[in-house]
Amino acid sequence: MSAAAPTKKPIRWLPLESNPEVLDKYVRDLGVPAPWRYADVMGLDEELLAFVPQPAHALILLFPITPKYETYVQQEKERIDKQGQTVSPNIVFYPQTIANACGTMGVLHSIANNWAHGGHLKLDDGGIMKKFLEKTVALTPAERATALEQDQSLANVHESHASTGQTATPDLADEVNLHYVCLVERDGHLYELDGNKPYPINHGISSKDTFLTDAVKVAKEFVGRDPENLNFSVIAATTAEEYDD
């Protein structure tokens, strides 16, 4: 969960808890209205996926950074750098330069790629998120990262929600080895958006109708690379209405 390209004076945030209730309150304060919300994915087996609220527009994965994963990431980069890949110009990617900010990066990627370039998501006029996206979508990835570092409004909202949730809040100086990535469909392909990687990762053909199934296949690959580690969770971004029991 370390920063991808630290600035001269490293910036550190408290990590967000992987908790849909925390994320929902967080994005409301950023100006992301209902029905956009986050929901736990209780398991990756087909029978459990039936309980995921539909439509699902993004998956956010939380998993541990391990030596096995770091080896895979290096091999993946070498393969892509050699073979190349296709990335839609409509994908909005933010490199992570703020330590422990990967929860916000996952949320940001899920929202940006469902709003920008004619996306379906509506944002509050004058809200923090809409103003930030309007300012950054047309920038280069490096410029977007700098803009995030400098956006005090977004940082303040993050800080106010990073201290909430069910788990104890870590110290700001703590190194956290859990990491978030976001999976989205755009222009007929499935993309992994991880601000610690140098670019989006194209995971192949997908569609709005098959997104959840396709994304879960990728999530299973993450689990399969380190099956003995149980510290793994998945959250779906959805616009399904939430009903009280």
GROMACS .gro file of N, CA and C in nm, residues 2 8 10 35 63 69 94 100 103 109 119 128 146 151 156 170 179 207 217 222 228:
model
   63
    2SER      N    1   0.214   0.108  -0.029
    2SER     CA    2   0.305   0.222  -0.035
    2SER      C    3   0.278   0.301  -0.162
    8LYS      N    4   0.860   1.462  -0.317
    8LYS     CA    5   0.977   1.498  -0.237
    8LYS      C    6   0.943   1.497  -0.088
   10PRO      N    7   0.681   1.311   0.125
   10PRO     CA    8   0.574   1.212   0.116
   10PRO      C    9   0.450   1.252   0.194
   35PRO      N   10  -2.885   0.658  -0.599
   35PRO     CA   11  -2.871   0.523  -0.543
   35PRO      C   12  -2.731   0.464  -0.548
   63PHE      N   13  -0.693  -0.677  -0.058
   63PHE     CA   14  -0.612  -0.798  -0.044
   63PHE      C   15  -0.475  -0.761   0.013
   69TYR      N   16   0.257  -1.181  -0.450
   69TYR     CA   17   0.188  -1.082  -0.531
   69TYR      C   18   0.289  -0.987  -0.597
   94TYR      N   19  -0.578   0.713  -1.218
   94TYR     CA   20  -0.508   0.800  -1.124
   94TYR      C   21  -0.394   0.723  -1.058
  100ASN      N   22  -0.112   0.498   0.184
  100ASN     CA   23  -0.234   0.453   0.253
  100ASN      C   24  -0.362   0.511   0.195
  103GLY      N   25  -0.769   0.310  -0.054
  103GLY     CA   26  -0.913   0.301  -0.042
  103GLY      C   27  -0.981   0.412  -0.120
  109HIS      N   28  -1.162   0.561  -0.861
  109HIS     CA   29  -1.166   0.494  -0.990
  109HIS      C   30  -1.306   0.441  -1.021
  119GLY      N   31  -2.057   0.869  -1.904
  119GLY     CA   32  -2.102   0.765  -1.813
  119GLY      C   33  -2.238   0.796  -1.754
  128ILE      N   34  -1.772   1.806  -0.404
  128ILE     CA   35  -1.626   1.790  -0.407
  128ILE      C   36  -1.583   1.696  -0.520
  146THR      N   37  -0.091   1.465  -0.903
  146THR     CA   38  -0.053   1.590  -0.838
  146THR      C   39  -0.175   1.667  -0.790
  151ASP      N   40  -0.549   1.854  -0.335
  151ASP     CA   41  -0.691   1.880  -0.310
  151ASP      C   42  -0.722   1.863  -0.163
  156ASN      N   43  -0.967   1.628   0.343
  156ASN     CA   44  -1.039   1.649   0.469
  156ASN      C   45  -1.153   1.550   0.486
  170PRO      N   46  -0.554   0.288   1.272
  170PRO     CA   47  -0.409   0.278   1.289
  170PRO      C   48  -0.345   0.415   1.304
  179HIS      N   49  -0.425  -0.367   0.036
  179HIS     CA   50  -0.430  -0.280  -0.081
  179HIS      C   51  -0.564  -0.295  -0.153
  207SER      N   52  -1.856  -0.683  -2.096
  207SER     CA   53  -1.970  -0.599  -2.131
  207SER      C   54  -2.043  -0.563  -2.003
  217LYS      N   55  -1.399  -1.349  -1.210
  217LYS     CA   56  -1.292  -1.437  -1.258
  217LYS      C   57  -1.156  -1.378  -1.225
  222PHE      N   58  -0.671  -1.330  -0.815
  222PHE     CA   59  -0.602  -1.267  -0.702
  222PHE      C   60  -0.596  -1.363  -0.584
  228GLU      N   61  -0.360  -1.938   0.072
  228GLU     CA   62  -0.354  -1.960   0.216
  228GLU      C   63  -0.382  -1.833   0.295
   0.00000   0.00000   0.00000
